[in-house]
Amino acid sequence: MKAGPSQEEVRQHNLGALLRHVHYEGPTSRAVLAAGLGLNRSTILGLVGDLAAAGLVREELPQETGRAGRPSLVVSPEPARAHVLALDVGVERLSAALVGLGGVFLDRREHPWPDGPPQDPAEVAALLAGPAREMLARTPDGSTCVGVAAAVRGLVRHPDGLVGLTPNMGWKGVDLAGALTDRLRPDVPVLVANEANLGALAEHRRGIGRGSRNLVYLHGEIGIGAGVITAGELLRGERGYAGEIGHMTVNPHQGRPCGCGARGCLEAEAGERALLEAAGRDGRSTGSEAVRAVVTAADLGDVAARAALHRVGDWLGIGIANLANLFDPDLVVLGGTLRDVFLGSAAQVRSRINTNALAAVREQLRLRVSELGDDTVLIGAAELAFSEVLARPLETLARLSAR
Amino acid sequence: MKAGPSQEEVRQHNLGALLRHVHYEGPTSRAVLAAGLGLNRSTILGLVGDLAAAGLVREELPQETGRAGRPSLVVSPEPARAHVLALDVGVERLSAALVGLGGVFLDRREHPWPDGPPQDPAEVAALLAGPAREMLARTPDGSTCVGVAAAVRGLVRHPDGLVGLTPNMGWKGVDLAGALTDRLRPDVPVLVANEANLGALAEHRRGIGRGSRNLVYLHGEIGIGAGVITAGELLRGERGYAGEIGHMTVNPHQGRPCGCGARGCLEAEAGERALLEAAGRDGRSTGSEAVRAVVTAADLGDVAARAALHRVGDWLGIGIANLANLFDPDLVVLGGTLRDVFLGSAAQVRSRINTNALAAVREQLRLRVSELGDDTVLIGAAELAFSEVLARPLETLARLSAR
């Protein structure tokens, strides 16, 4: 029951709203900004002036419109004024990107780890720090680093980013943010978040979930995680652990054992290992290529691969039906290796949803695969890193430029 | 990306924040209000003056404090200035209450229906209208009716309140709000909501969930429903259907058939009918007394009753573990007949949660039974009905008093 904001807080809010608009929508005319933000044109003029003076936006002539008359200026985000560092500690590789305002990828590096990620957090921090420092050294003159964020596969406590558990890397209680801060010494706090939450953020802000206020993003790699957007906001829960759909029990008595110690969790029934074993593949070779090979084999008529996709699609459908009944989303987005799994088992998934989700929740539910491809999580990390400057643009920039 | 509020919007917001504070917390000194709302004392003075002039609050001497010196005035809500009508279309009875500001029950009526609720919505509206009109005719002089809300067991579309499906009453697409408006002709819109969502609201605002920002309320009657509070707000989903935990599939292959057409839904495994049948009771006689009889029999050593509670507690634990993994709440509240079921099966429920919920989410999870008793849903309906006046007190009152 907090009191409402002061005049100055309102102005900061409006600066942030305008910057967010052009960050996500790209070049926008003042008239459209006024309509979109519900402000009059003179207020917009003042806000644009302040942001332009700080170098965060520029005004320019639009692309040729083909219409007669003097074209109206458009406001664009300035990617060379503020940038973030986005890091993704993946199962198959480490990815790092330097991303400018507006979501422009200015630079990127990949570091594959064919034998899986290092078990030692310090080694991961060292591997992250190398390309990060290289990229930061080559940022445009006059550009300020406004955020650093890293994605990990596991439970991440909110808001301090302590990595509680990463089943596939054996981490428990790891302060990755601290290790990165020690090596990079950035002027901003290093944020750490769960990969599926960042995937949901990316799809909601820049992917197929734009415009949706209630979506579930399902990310498949070795495990299955979910990021949930409800009423336009990321669902975090009390400690930041919400969305652990991989450990939703769907088959308690006859189920396969799960890494978490329980039996019949969704990821035990519908995860990569379940698919590869059901298809008669060597259970030790997992990963996106192994999954894709099963889907391709099924397309070519491989009976075991088809049966495996049918079986996994059935469990995936049960999982999505449960999410639909619990969250009533209008959109479920499948990302990571679940893209391929879904494309190979869509009929079975939909059939199960038709049986197990209530008619009212499934009737207008859309199922889609991620359009951001392998960059979903990295894009989400960049958006998390931008959140401070997008909330309080001038304050943030003034604070960081003064250092 | 809406712009921030105007000065006048901020003032309306602050009036609402102050009224909500005393509505929920009761008599509060100006100093505590200033601290709680983050406003200075002169602003508080102005807000209290405006609300007092409208008759919504009064200032008075506090109860004897035992401390020396001139006691500071406290601000109290005025239950005789604004009231709401709360209605609950239950499985065993119809309940209606006239509730004054501050949550004071001014009057209440019960209408048991031993043979279950009428199937005809018009008949339900007629039965609700009788006691409602009687109570409204006897409201205090000068009191304004600021809201009417009704709870139903079933899917309710948000925000229009269309009752999509009530499995136990055979309704589908019923405009109960319209039927009540026709009979009562109130000056305010009639709101209709799902019983578990209202239970969650009640527990969060006035029950054991006060102070929690992430809680799940589980309501048991014939079915099982959930109301979820995340980050302090009721989770609604895209159409208002979120929280249908009763139809979360937990036993897809060997499960009992469910009224929804699927198999192995949580309410098919852990609902009243499952309990009574497992205990060897006549499956047709359900309800709170039948459930309580099983729990009492188990206490007295009835082997079948004990086994039934063990079995149902096991499924309930799986359901709660799934909710914990998905929502990461700090509190799960059991209400309706689940209060008794939980008291008779707590060990089994907890044991299952220990196996099936991730350690990080279960470690600080509290399980509690509702303290609001049989009134939980009715109190939630009253709080929903108060929401308009608590958001914009003076605007709402001025509009309604002008009629």
mmCIF file with all atom_site columns, C-alpha atoms in Angstrom, chain A residues 1-7 10 13-14 16-22 24-25 35-39 155 165 172 212-214 226 228 230-231 235-245 247-254 260-263 265 314-315 318 321-330 352 355-356 358-365, chain B residues 1-7 10 13-14 16-22 24-25 35-39 155 165 172 212-214 226 228 230-231 235-245 247-254 260-263 265 314-315 318 321-330 352 355-356 358-365:
data_model
loop_
_atom_site.group_PDB
_atom_site.id
_atom_site.type_symbol
_atom_site.label_atom_id
_atom_site.label_alt_id
_atom_site.label_comp_id
_atom_site.label_asym_id
_atom_site.label_entity_id
_atom_site.label_seq_id
_atom_site.pdbx_PDB_ins_code
_atom_site.Cartn_x
_atom_site.Cartn_y
_atom_site.Cartn_z
_atom_site.occupancy
_atom_site.B_iso_or_equiv
_atom_site.pdbx_formal_charge
_atom_site.auth_seq_id
_atom_site.auth_comp_id
_atom_site.auth_asym_id
_atom_site.auth_atom_id
_atom_site.pdbx_PDB_model_num
ATOM 1   C CA . MET A 1 1   ? 0.000   0.000   0.000   1.00 0.00 ? 1   MET A CA 1
ATOM 2   C CA . LYS A 1 2   ? 2.749   2.391   -1.018  1.00 0.00 ? 2   LYS A CA 1
ATOM 3   C CA . ALA A 1 3   ? 1.933   5.973   -1.897  1.00 0.00 ? 3   ALA A CA 1
ATOM 4   C CA . GLY A 1 4   ? 1.946   7.151   -5.507  1.00 0.00 ? 4   GLY A CA 1
ATOM 5   C CA . PRO A 1 5   ? 5.024   8.613   -7.218  1.00 0.00 ? 5   PRO A CA 1
ATOM 6   C CA . SER A 1 6   ? 6.295   12.192  -7.066  1.00 0.00 ? 6   SER A CA 1
ATOM 7   C CA . GLN A 1 7   ? 6.470   14.478  -10.127 1.00 0.00 ? 7   GLN A CA 1
ATOM 8   C CA . VAL A 1 10  ? 6.764   10.333  -12.998 1.00 0.00 ? 10  VAL A CA 1
ATOM 9   C CA . HIS A 1 13  ? 9.091   6.759   -15.494 1.00 0.00 ? 13  HIS A CA 1
ATOM 10  C CA . ASN A 1 14  ? 8.119   8.551   -18.716 1.00 0.00 ? 14  ASN A CA 1
ATOM 11  C CA . GLY A 1 16  ? 12.000  5.033   -19.337 1.00 0.00 ? 16  GLY A CA 1
ATOM 12  C CA . ALA A 1 17  ? 8.717   4.327   -21.109 1.00 0.00 ? 17  ALA A CA 1
ATOM 13  C CA . LEU A 1 18  ? 9.817   6.290   -24.165 1.00 0.00 ? 18  LEU A CA 1
ATOM 14  C CA . LEU A 1 19  ? 13.235  4.638   -24.286 1.00 0.00 ? 19  LEU A CA 1
ATOM 15  C CA . ARG A 1 20  ? 11.662  1.182   -23.879 1.00 0.00 ? 20  ARG A CA 1
ATOM 16  C CA . HIS A 1 21  ? 9.304   1.944   -26.726 1.00 0.00 ? 21  HIS A CA 1
ATOM 17  C CA . VAL A 1 22  ? 12.078  2.698   -29.235 1.00 0.00 ? 22  VAL A CA 1
ATOM 18  C CA . TYR A 1 24  ? 11.697  -2.654  -28.562 1.00 0.00 ? 24  TYR A CA 1
ATOM 19  C CA . GLU A 1 25  ? 9.815   -1.138  -31.517 1.00 0.00 ? 25  GLU A CA 1
ATOM 20  C CA . ALA A 1 35  ? -0.359  7.973   -28.842 1.00 0.00 ? 35  ALA A CA 1
ATOM 21  C CA . GLY A 1 36  ? 1.446   4.913   -27.493 1.00 0.00 ? 36  GLY A CA 1
ATOM 22  C CA . LEU A 1 37  ? 2.439   6.529   -24.206 1.00 0.00 ? 37  LEU A CA 1
ATOM 23  C CA . GLY A 1 38  ? -0.736  8.541   -23.744 1.00 0.00 ? 38  GLY A CA 1
ATOM 24  C CA . LEU A 1 39  ? 1.182   11.827  -23.442 1.00 0.00 ? 39  LEU A CA 1
ATOM 25  C CA . LEU A 1 155 ? 17.828  -22.806 -9.880  1.00 0.00 ? 155 LEU A CA 1
ATOM 26  C CA . LEU A 1 165 ? 21.542  -25.989 -8.053  1.00 0.00 ? 165 LEU A CA 1
ATOM 27  C CA . LYS A 1 172 ? 25.327  -25.925 -5.593  1.00 0.00 ? 172 LYS A CA 1
ATOM 28  C CA . SER A 1 212 ? 1.040   -11.566 -25.370 1.00 0.00 ? 212 SER A CA 1
ATOM 29  C CA . ARG A 1 213 ? 0.487   -10.897 -21.673 1.00 0.00 ? 213 ARG A CA 1
ATOM 30  C CA . ASN A 1 214 ? 0.255   -14.531 -20.556 1.00 0.00 ? 214 ASN A CA 1
ATOM 31  C CA . ALA A 1 226 ? 9.711   -23.072 -18.037 1.00 0.00 ? 226 ALA A CA 1
ATOM 32  C CA . VAL A 1 228 ? 6.161   -17.905 -17.272 1.00 0.00 ? 228 VAL A CA 1
ATOM 33  C CA . THR A 1 230 ? 1.641   -13.589 -16.256 1.00 0.00 ? 230 THR A CA 1
ATOM 34  C CA . ALA A 1 231 ? -0.138  -10.267 -16.715 1.00 0.00 ? 231 ALA A CA 1
ATOM 35  C CA . LEU A 1 235 ? 6.682   -15.033 -12.620 1.00 0.00 ? 235 LEU A CA 1
ATOM 36  C CA . ARG A 1 236 ? 9.447   -15.430 -10.054 1.00 0.00 ? 236 ARG A CA 1
ATOM 37  C CA . GLY A 1 237 ? 7.842   -16.845 -6.924  1.00 0.00 ? 237 GLY A CA 1
ATOM 38  C CA . GLU A 1 238 ? 9.072   -16.276 -3.399  1.00 0.00 ? 238 GLU A CA 1
ATOM 39  C CA . ARG A 1 239 ? 12.764  -17.015 -3.973  1.00 0.00 ? 239 ARG A CA 1
ATOM 40  C CA . GLY A 1 240 ? 13.003  -16.882 -7.777  1.00 0.00 ? 240 GLY A CA 1
ATOM 41  C CA . TYR A 1 241 ? 12.572  -20.623 -8.342  1.00 0.00 ? 241 TYR A CA 1
ATOM 42  C CA . ALA A 1 242 ? 9.158   -20.590 -10.072 1.00 0.00 ? 242 ALA A CA 1
ATOM 43  C CA . GLY A 1 243 ? 8.737   -22.458 -13.361 1.00 0.00 ? 243 GLY A CA 1
ATOM 44  C CA . GLU A 1 244 ? 10.429  -25.759 -12.505 1.00 0.00 ? 244 GLU A CA 1
ATOM 45  C CA . ILE A 1 245 ? 8.054   -27.623 -14.790 1.00 0.00 ? 245 ILE A CA 1
ATOM 46  C CA . HIS A 1 247 ? 10.068  -31.571 -11.980 1.00 0.00 ? 247 HIS A CA 1
ATOM 47  C CA . MET A 1 248 ? 6.295   -31.592 -12.216 1.00 0.00 ? 248 MET A CA 1
ATOM 48  C CA . THR A 1 249 ? 5.293   -35.172 -11.407 1.00 0.00 ? 249 THR A CA 1
ATOM 49  C CA . VAL A 1 250 ? 3.191   -36.669 -14.184 1.00 0.00 ? 250 VAL A CA 1
ATOM 50  C CA . ASN A 1 251 ? 3.817   -40.383 -13.702 1.00 0.00 ? 251 ASN A CA 1
ATOM 51  C CA . PRO A 1 252 ? 4.482   -41.007 -9.996  1.00 0.00 ? 252 PRO A CA 1
ATOM 52  C CA . HIS A 1 253 ? 4.111   -44.767 -9.794  1.00 0.00 ? 253 HIS A CA 1
ATOM 53  C CA . GLN A 1 254 ? 5.402   -46.197 -13.079 1.00 0.00 ? 254 GLN A CA 1
ATOM 54  C CA . CYS A 1 260 ? 16.188  -34.807 -8.687  1.00 0.00 ? 260 CYS A CA 1
ATOM 55  C CA . GLY A 1 261 ? 15.556  -38.058 -6.799  1.00 0.00 ? 261 GLY A CA 1
ATOM 56  C CA . ALA A 1 262 ? 11.844  -38.325 -7.573  1.00 0.00 ? 262 ALA A CA 1
ATOM 57  C CA . ARG A 1 263 ? 10.167  -40.503 -10.190 1.00 0.00 ? 263 ARG A CA 1
ATOM 58  C CA . CYS A 1 265 ? 8.971   -35.969 -13.423 1.00 0.00 ? 265 CYS A CA 1
ATOM 59  C CA . ASP A 1 314 ? 2.343   -37.727 -25.324 1.00 0.00 ? 314 ASP A CA 1
ATOM 60  C CA . TRP A 1 315 ? 4.121   -36.697 -22.118 1.00 0.00 ? 315 TRP A CA 1
ATOM 61  C CA . ILE A 1 318 ? 0.282   -33.819 -20.682 1.00 0.00 ? 318 ILE A CA 1
ATOM 62  C CA . ALA A 1 321 ? -2.140  -29.378 -20.710 1.00 0.00 ? 321 ALA A CA 1
ATOM 63  C CA . ASN A 1 322 ? -1.268  -29.070 -17.015 1.00 0.00 ? 322 ASN A CA 1
ATOM 64  C CA . LEU A 1 323 ? 0.369   -25.705 -17.612 1.00 0.00 ? 323 LEU A CA 1
ATOM 65  C CA . ALA A 1 324 ? -2.666  -24.556 -19.578 1.00 0.00 ? 324 ALA A CA 1
ATOM 66  C CA . ASN A 1 325 ? -5.019  -25.545 -16.747 1.00 0.00 ? 325 ASN A CA 1
ATOM 67  C CA . LEU A 1 326 ? -2.816  -23.824 -14.164 1.00 0.00 ? 326 LEU A CA 1
ATOM 68  C CA . PHE A 1 327 ? -1.726  -20.628 -15.951 1.00 0.00 ? 327 PHE A CA 1
ATOM 69  C CA . ASP A 1 328 ? -4.377  -20.110 -18.658 1.00 0.00 ? 328 ASP A CA 1
ATOM 70  C CA . PRO A 1 329 ? -1.831  -18.662 -21.123 1.00 0.00 ? 329 PRO A CA 1
ATOM 71  C CA . ASP A 1 330 ? -2.732  -17.601 -24.649 1.00 0.00 ? 330 ASP A CA 1
ATOM 72  C CA . ARG A 1 352 ? -3.078  -34.985 -25.552 1.00 0.00 ? 352 ARG A CA 1
ATOM 73  C CA . THR A 1 355 ? -7.900  -34.714 -23.922 1.00 0.00 ? 355 THR A CA 1
ATOM 74  C CA . ASN A 1 356 ? -6.295  -33.243 -20.819 1.00 0.00 ? 356 ASN A CA 1
ATOM 75  C CA . LEU A 1 358 ? -10.130 -27.973 -20.164 1.00 0.00 ? 358 LEU A CA 1
ATOM 76  C CA . ALA A 1 359 ? -11.953 -26.828 -23.298 1.00 0.00 ? 359 ALA A CA 1
ATOM 77  C CA . ALA A 1 360 ? -12.128 -23.225 -22.072 1.00 0.00 ? 360 ALA A CA 1
ATOM 78  C CA . VAL A 1 361 ? -8.351  -22.933 -21.680 1.00 0.00 ? 361 VAL A CA 1
ATOM 79  C CA . ARG A 1 362 ? -7.305  -24.858 -24.798 1.00 0.00 ? 362 ARG A CA 1
ATOM 80  C CA . GLU A 1 363 ? -9.740  -23.306 -27.258 1.00 0.00 ? 363 GLU A CA 1
ATOM 81  C CA . GLN A 1 364 ? -7.687  -20.174 -27.829 1.00 0.00 ? 364 GLN A CA 1
ATOM 82  C CA . LEU A 1 365 ? -4.290  -21.544 -26.837 1.00 0.00 ? 365 LEU A CA 1
ATOM 83  C CA . MET B 1 1   ? 4.771   1.194   -21.767 1.00 0.00 ? 1   MET B CA 1
ATOM 84  C CA . LYS B 1 2   ? 2.146   3.618   -20.501 1.00 0.00 ? 2   LYS B CA 1
ATOM 85  C CA . ALA B 1 3   ? 3.189   7.014   -19.226 1.00 0.00 ? 3   ALA B CA 1
ATOM 86  C CA . GLY B 1 4   ? 3.258   7.736   -15.501 1.00 0.00 ? 4   GLY B CA 1
ATOM 87  C CA . PRO B 1 5   ? 0.269   9.117   -13.612 1.00 0.00 ? 5   PRO B CA 1
ATOM 88  C CA . SER B 1 6   ? -0.792  12.760  -13.339 1.00 0.00 ? 6   SER B CA 1
ATOM 89  C CA . GLN B 1 7   ? -0.804  14.657  -10.016 1.00 0.00 ? 7   GLN B CA 1
ATOM 90  C CA . VAL B 1 10  ? -1.381  10.235  -7.636  1.00 0.00 ? 10  VAL B CA 1
ATOM 91  C CA . HIS B 1 13  ? -3.952  6.555   -5.576  1.00 0.00 ? 13  HIS B CA 1
ATOM 92  C CA . ASN B 1 14  ? -2.859  7.867   -2.170  1.00 0.00 ? 14  ASN B CA 1
ATOM 93  C CA . GLY B 1 16  ? -6.974  4.584   -1.937  1.00 0.00 ? 16  GLY B CA 1
ATOM 94  C CA . ALA B 1 17  ? -3.747  3.444   -0.281  1.00 0.00 ? 17  ALA B CA 1
ATOM 95  C CA . LEU B 1 18  ? -4.721  5.108   2.985   1.00 0.00 ? 18  LEU B CA 1
ATOM 96  C CA . LEU B 1 19  ? -8.256  3.689   2.939   1.00 0.00 ? 19  LEU B CA 1
ATOM 97  C CA . ARG B 1 20  ? -6.937  0.204   2.134   1.00 0.00 ? 20  ARG B CA 1
ATOM 98  C CA . HIS B 1 21  ? -4.513  0.463   5.024   1.00 0.00 ? 21  HIS B CA 1
ATOM 99  C CA . VAL B 1 22  ? -7.231  1.106   7.630   1.00 0.00 ? 22  VAL B CA 1
ATOM 100 C CA . TYR B 1 24  ? -7.233  -4.148  6.354   1.00 0.00 ? 24  TYR B CA 1
ATOM 101 C CA . GLU B 1 25  ? -5.260  -3.123  9.438   1.00 0.00 ? 25  GLU B CA 1
ATOM 102 C CA . ALA B 1 35  ? 5.539   5.514   7.749   1.00 0.00 ? 35  ALA B CA 1
ATOM 103 C CA . GLY B 1 36  ? 3.534   2.741   6.061   1.00 0.00 ? 36  GLY B CA 1
ATOM 104 C CA . LEU B 1 37  ? 2.661   4.814   2.997   1.00 0.00 ? 37  LEU B CA 1
ATOM 105 C CA . GLY B 1 38  ? 5.973   6.655   2.742   1.00 0.00 ? 38  GLY B CA 1
ATOM 106 C CA . LEU B 1 39  ? 4.280   10.069  2.859   1.00 0.00 ? 39  LEU B CA 1
ATOM 107 C CA . LEU B 1 155 ? -14.710 -21.451 -14.546 1.00 0.00 ? 155 LEU B CA 1
ATOM 108 C CA . LEU B 1 165 ? -18.623 -24.147 -16.725 1.00 0.00 ? 165 LEU B CA 1
ATOM 109 C CA . LYS B 1 172 ? -22.379 -23.521 -19.149 1.00 0.00 ? 172 LYS B CA 1
ATOM 110 C CA . SER B 1 212 ? 2.761   -13.294 2.064   1.00 0.00 ? 212 SER B CA 1
ATOM 111 C CA . ARG B 1 213 ? 3.366   -12.210 -1.509  1.00 0.00 ? 213 ARG B CA 1
ATOM 112 C CA . ASN B 1 214 ? 3.361   -15.689 -3.045  1.00 0.00 ? 214 ASN B CA 1
ATOM 113 C CA . ALA B 1 226 ? -6.657  -23.226 -6.525  1.00 0.00 ? 226 ALA B CA 1
ATOM 114 C CA . VAL B 1 228 ? -2.764  -18.246 -6.688  1.00 0.00 ? 228 VAL B CA 1
ATOM 115 C CA . THR B 1 230 ? 2.037   -14.165 -7.195  1.00 0.00 ? 230 THR B CA 1
ATOM 116 C CA . ALA B 1 231 ? 4.045   -11.041 -6.343  1.00 0.00 ? 231 ALA B CA 1
ATOM 117 C CA . LEU B 1 235 ? -3.069  -14.808 -10.949 1.00 0.00 ? 235 LEU B CA 1
ATOM 118 C CA . ARG B 1 236 ? -5.846  -14.718 -13.536 1.00 0.00 ? 236 ARG B CA 1
ATOM 119 C CA . GLY B 1 237 ? -4.339  -15.842 -16.824 1.00 0.00 ? 237 GLY B CA 1
ATOM 120 C CA . GLU B 1 238 ? -5.501  -14.767 -20.244 1.00 0.00 ? 238 GLU B CA 1
ATOM 121 C CA . ARG B 1 239 ? -9.237  -15.329 -19.770 1.00 0.00 ? 239 ARG B CA 1
ATOM 122 C CA . GLY B 1 240 ? -9.476  -15.636 -15.976 1.00 0.00 ? 240 GLY B CA 1
ATOM 123 C CA . TYR B 1 241 ? -9.305  -19.448 -15.856 1.00 0.00 ? 241 TYR B CA 1
ATOM 124 C CA . ALA B 1 242 ? -5.901  -19.846 -14.152 1.00 0.00 ? 242 ALA B CA 1
ATOM 125 C CA . GLY B 1 243 ? -5.631  -22.126 -11.112 1.00 0.00 ? 243 GLY B CA 1
ATOM 126 C CA . GLU B 1 244 ? -7.530  -25.188 -12.352 1.00 0.00 ? 244 GLU B CA 1
ATOM 127 C CA . ILE B 1 245 ? -5.320  -27.457 -10.327 1.00 0.00 ? 245 ILE B CA 1
ATOM 128 C CA . HIS B 1 247 ? -7.565  -30.890 -13.576 1.00 0.00 ? 247 HIS B CA 1
ATOM 129 C CA . MET B 1 248 ? -3.804  -31.179 -13.372 1.00 0.00 ? 248 MET B CA 1
ATOM 130 C CA . THR B 1 249 ? -3.052  -34.697 -14.600 1.00 0.00 ? 249 THR B CA 1
ATOM 131 C CA . VAL B 1 250 ? -1.058  -36.658 -12.033 1.00 0.00 ? 250 VAL B CA 1
ATOM 132 C CA . ASN B 1 251 ? -1.945  -40.250 -12.946 1.00 0.00 ? 251 ASN B CA 1
ATOM 133 C CA . PRO B 1 252 ? -2.610  -40.365 -16.685 1.00 0.00 ? 252 PRO B CA 1
ATOM 134 C CA . HIS B 1 253 ? -2.512  -44.086 -17.354 1.00 0.00 ? 253 HIS B CA 1
ATOM 135 C CA . GLN B 1 254 ? -3.906  -45.821 -14.273 1.00 0.00 ? 254 GLN B CA 1
ATOM 136 C CA . CYS B 1 260 ? -13.872 -33.290 -17.200 1.00 0.00 ? 260 CYS B CA 1
ATOM 137 C CA . GLY B 1 261 ? -13.467 -36.303 -19.477 1.00 0.00 ? 261 GLY B CA 1
ATOM 138 C CA . ALA B 1 262 ? -9.781  -36.914 -18.751 1.00 0.00 ? 262 ALA B CA 1
ATOM 139 C CA . ARG B 1 263 ? -8.276  -39.520 -16.424 1.00 0.00 ? 263 ARG B CA 1
ATOM 140 C CA . CYS B 1 265 ? -6.775  -35.481 -12.667 1.00 0.00 ? 265 CYS B CA 1
ATOM 141 C CA . ASP B 1 314 ? -0.333  -39.098 -1.103  1.00 0.00 ? 314 ASP B CA 1
ATOM 142 C CA . TRP B 1 315 ? -2.019  -37.566 -4.154  1.00 0.00 ? 315 TRP B CA 1
ATOM 143 C CA . ILE B 1 318 ? 2.018   -34.801 -5.246  1.00 0.00 ? 318 ILE B CA 1
ATOM 144 C CA . ALA B 1 321 ? 4.725   -30.576 -4.697  1.00 0.00 ? 321 ALA B CA 1
ATOM 145 C CA . ASN B 1 322 ? 3.894   -29.766 -8.319  1.00 0.00 ? 322 ASN B CA 1
ATOM 146 C CA . LEU B 1 323 ? 2.480   -26.402 -7.313  1.00 0.00 ? 323 LEU B CA 1
ATOM 147 C CA . ALA B 1 324 ? 5.581   -25.701 -5.228  1.00 0.00 ? 324 ALA B CA 1
ATOM 148 C CA . ASN B 1 325 ? 7.870   -26.495 -8.169  1.00 0.00 ? 325 ASN B CA 1
ATOM 149 C CA . LEU B 1 326 ? 5.801   -24.323 -10.513 1.00 0.00 ? 326 LEU B CA 1
ATOM 150 C CA . PHE B 1 327 ? 4.924   -21.309 -8.357  1.00 0.00 ? 327 PHE B CA 1
ATOM 151 C CA . ASP B 1 328 ? 7.601   -21.301 -5.618  1.00 0.00 ? 328 ASP B CA 1
ATOM 152 C CA . PRO B 1 329 ? 5.148   -20.000 -2.979  1.00 0.00 ? 329 PRO B CA 1
ATOM 153 C CA . ASP B 1 330 ? 6.102   -19.436 0.632   1.00 0.00 ? 330 ASP B CA 1
ATOM 154 C CA . ARG B 1 352 ? 5.261   -36.771 -0.559  1.00 0.00 ? 352 ARG B CA 1
ATOM 155 C CA . THR B 1 355 ? 10.104  -36.638 -2.173  1.00 0.00 ? 355 THR B CA 1
ATOM 156 C CA . ASN B 1 356 ? 8.612   -34.694 -5.072  1.00 0.00 ? 356 ASN B CA 1
ATOM 157 C CA . LEU B 1 358 ? 12.805  -29.647 -5.088  1.00 0.00 ? 358 LEU B CA 1
ATOM 158 C CA . ALA B 1 359 ? 14.683  -29.027 -1.852  1.00 0.00 ? 359 ALA B CA 1
ATOM 159 C CA . ALA B 1 360 ? 15.111  -25.320 -2.632  1.00 0.00 ? 360 ALA B CA 1
ATOM 160 C CA . VAL B 1 361 ? 11.370  -24.730 -2.969  1.00 0.00 ? 361 VAL B CA 1
ATOM 161 C CA . ARG B 1 362 ? 10.179  -26.950 -0.116  1.00 0.00 ? 362 ARG B CA 1
ATOM 162 C CA . GLU B 1 363 ? 12.692  -25.865 2.521   1.00 0.00 ? 363 GLU B CA 1
ATOM 163 C CA . GLN B 1 364 ? 10.861  -22.684 3.470   1.00 0.00 ? 364 GLN B CA 1
ATOM 164 C CA . LEU B 1 365 ? 7.388   -23.703 2.333   1.00 0.00 ? 365 LEU B CA 1
#
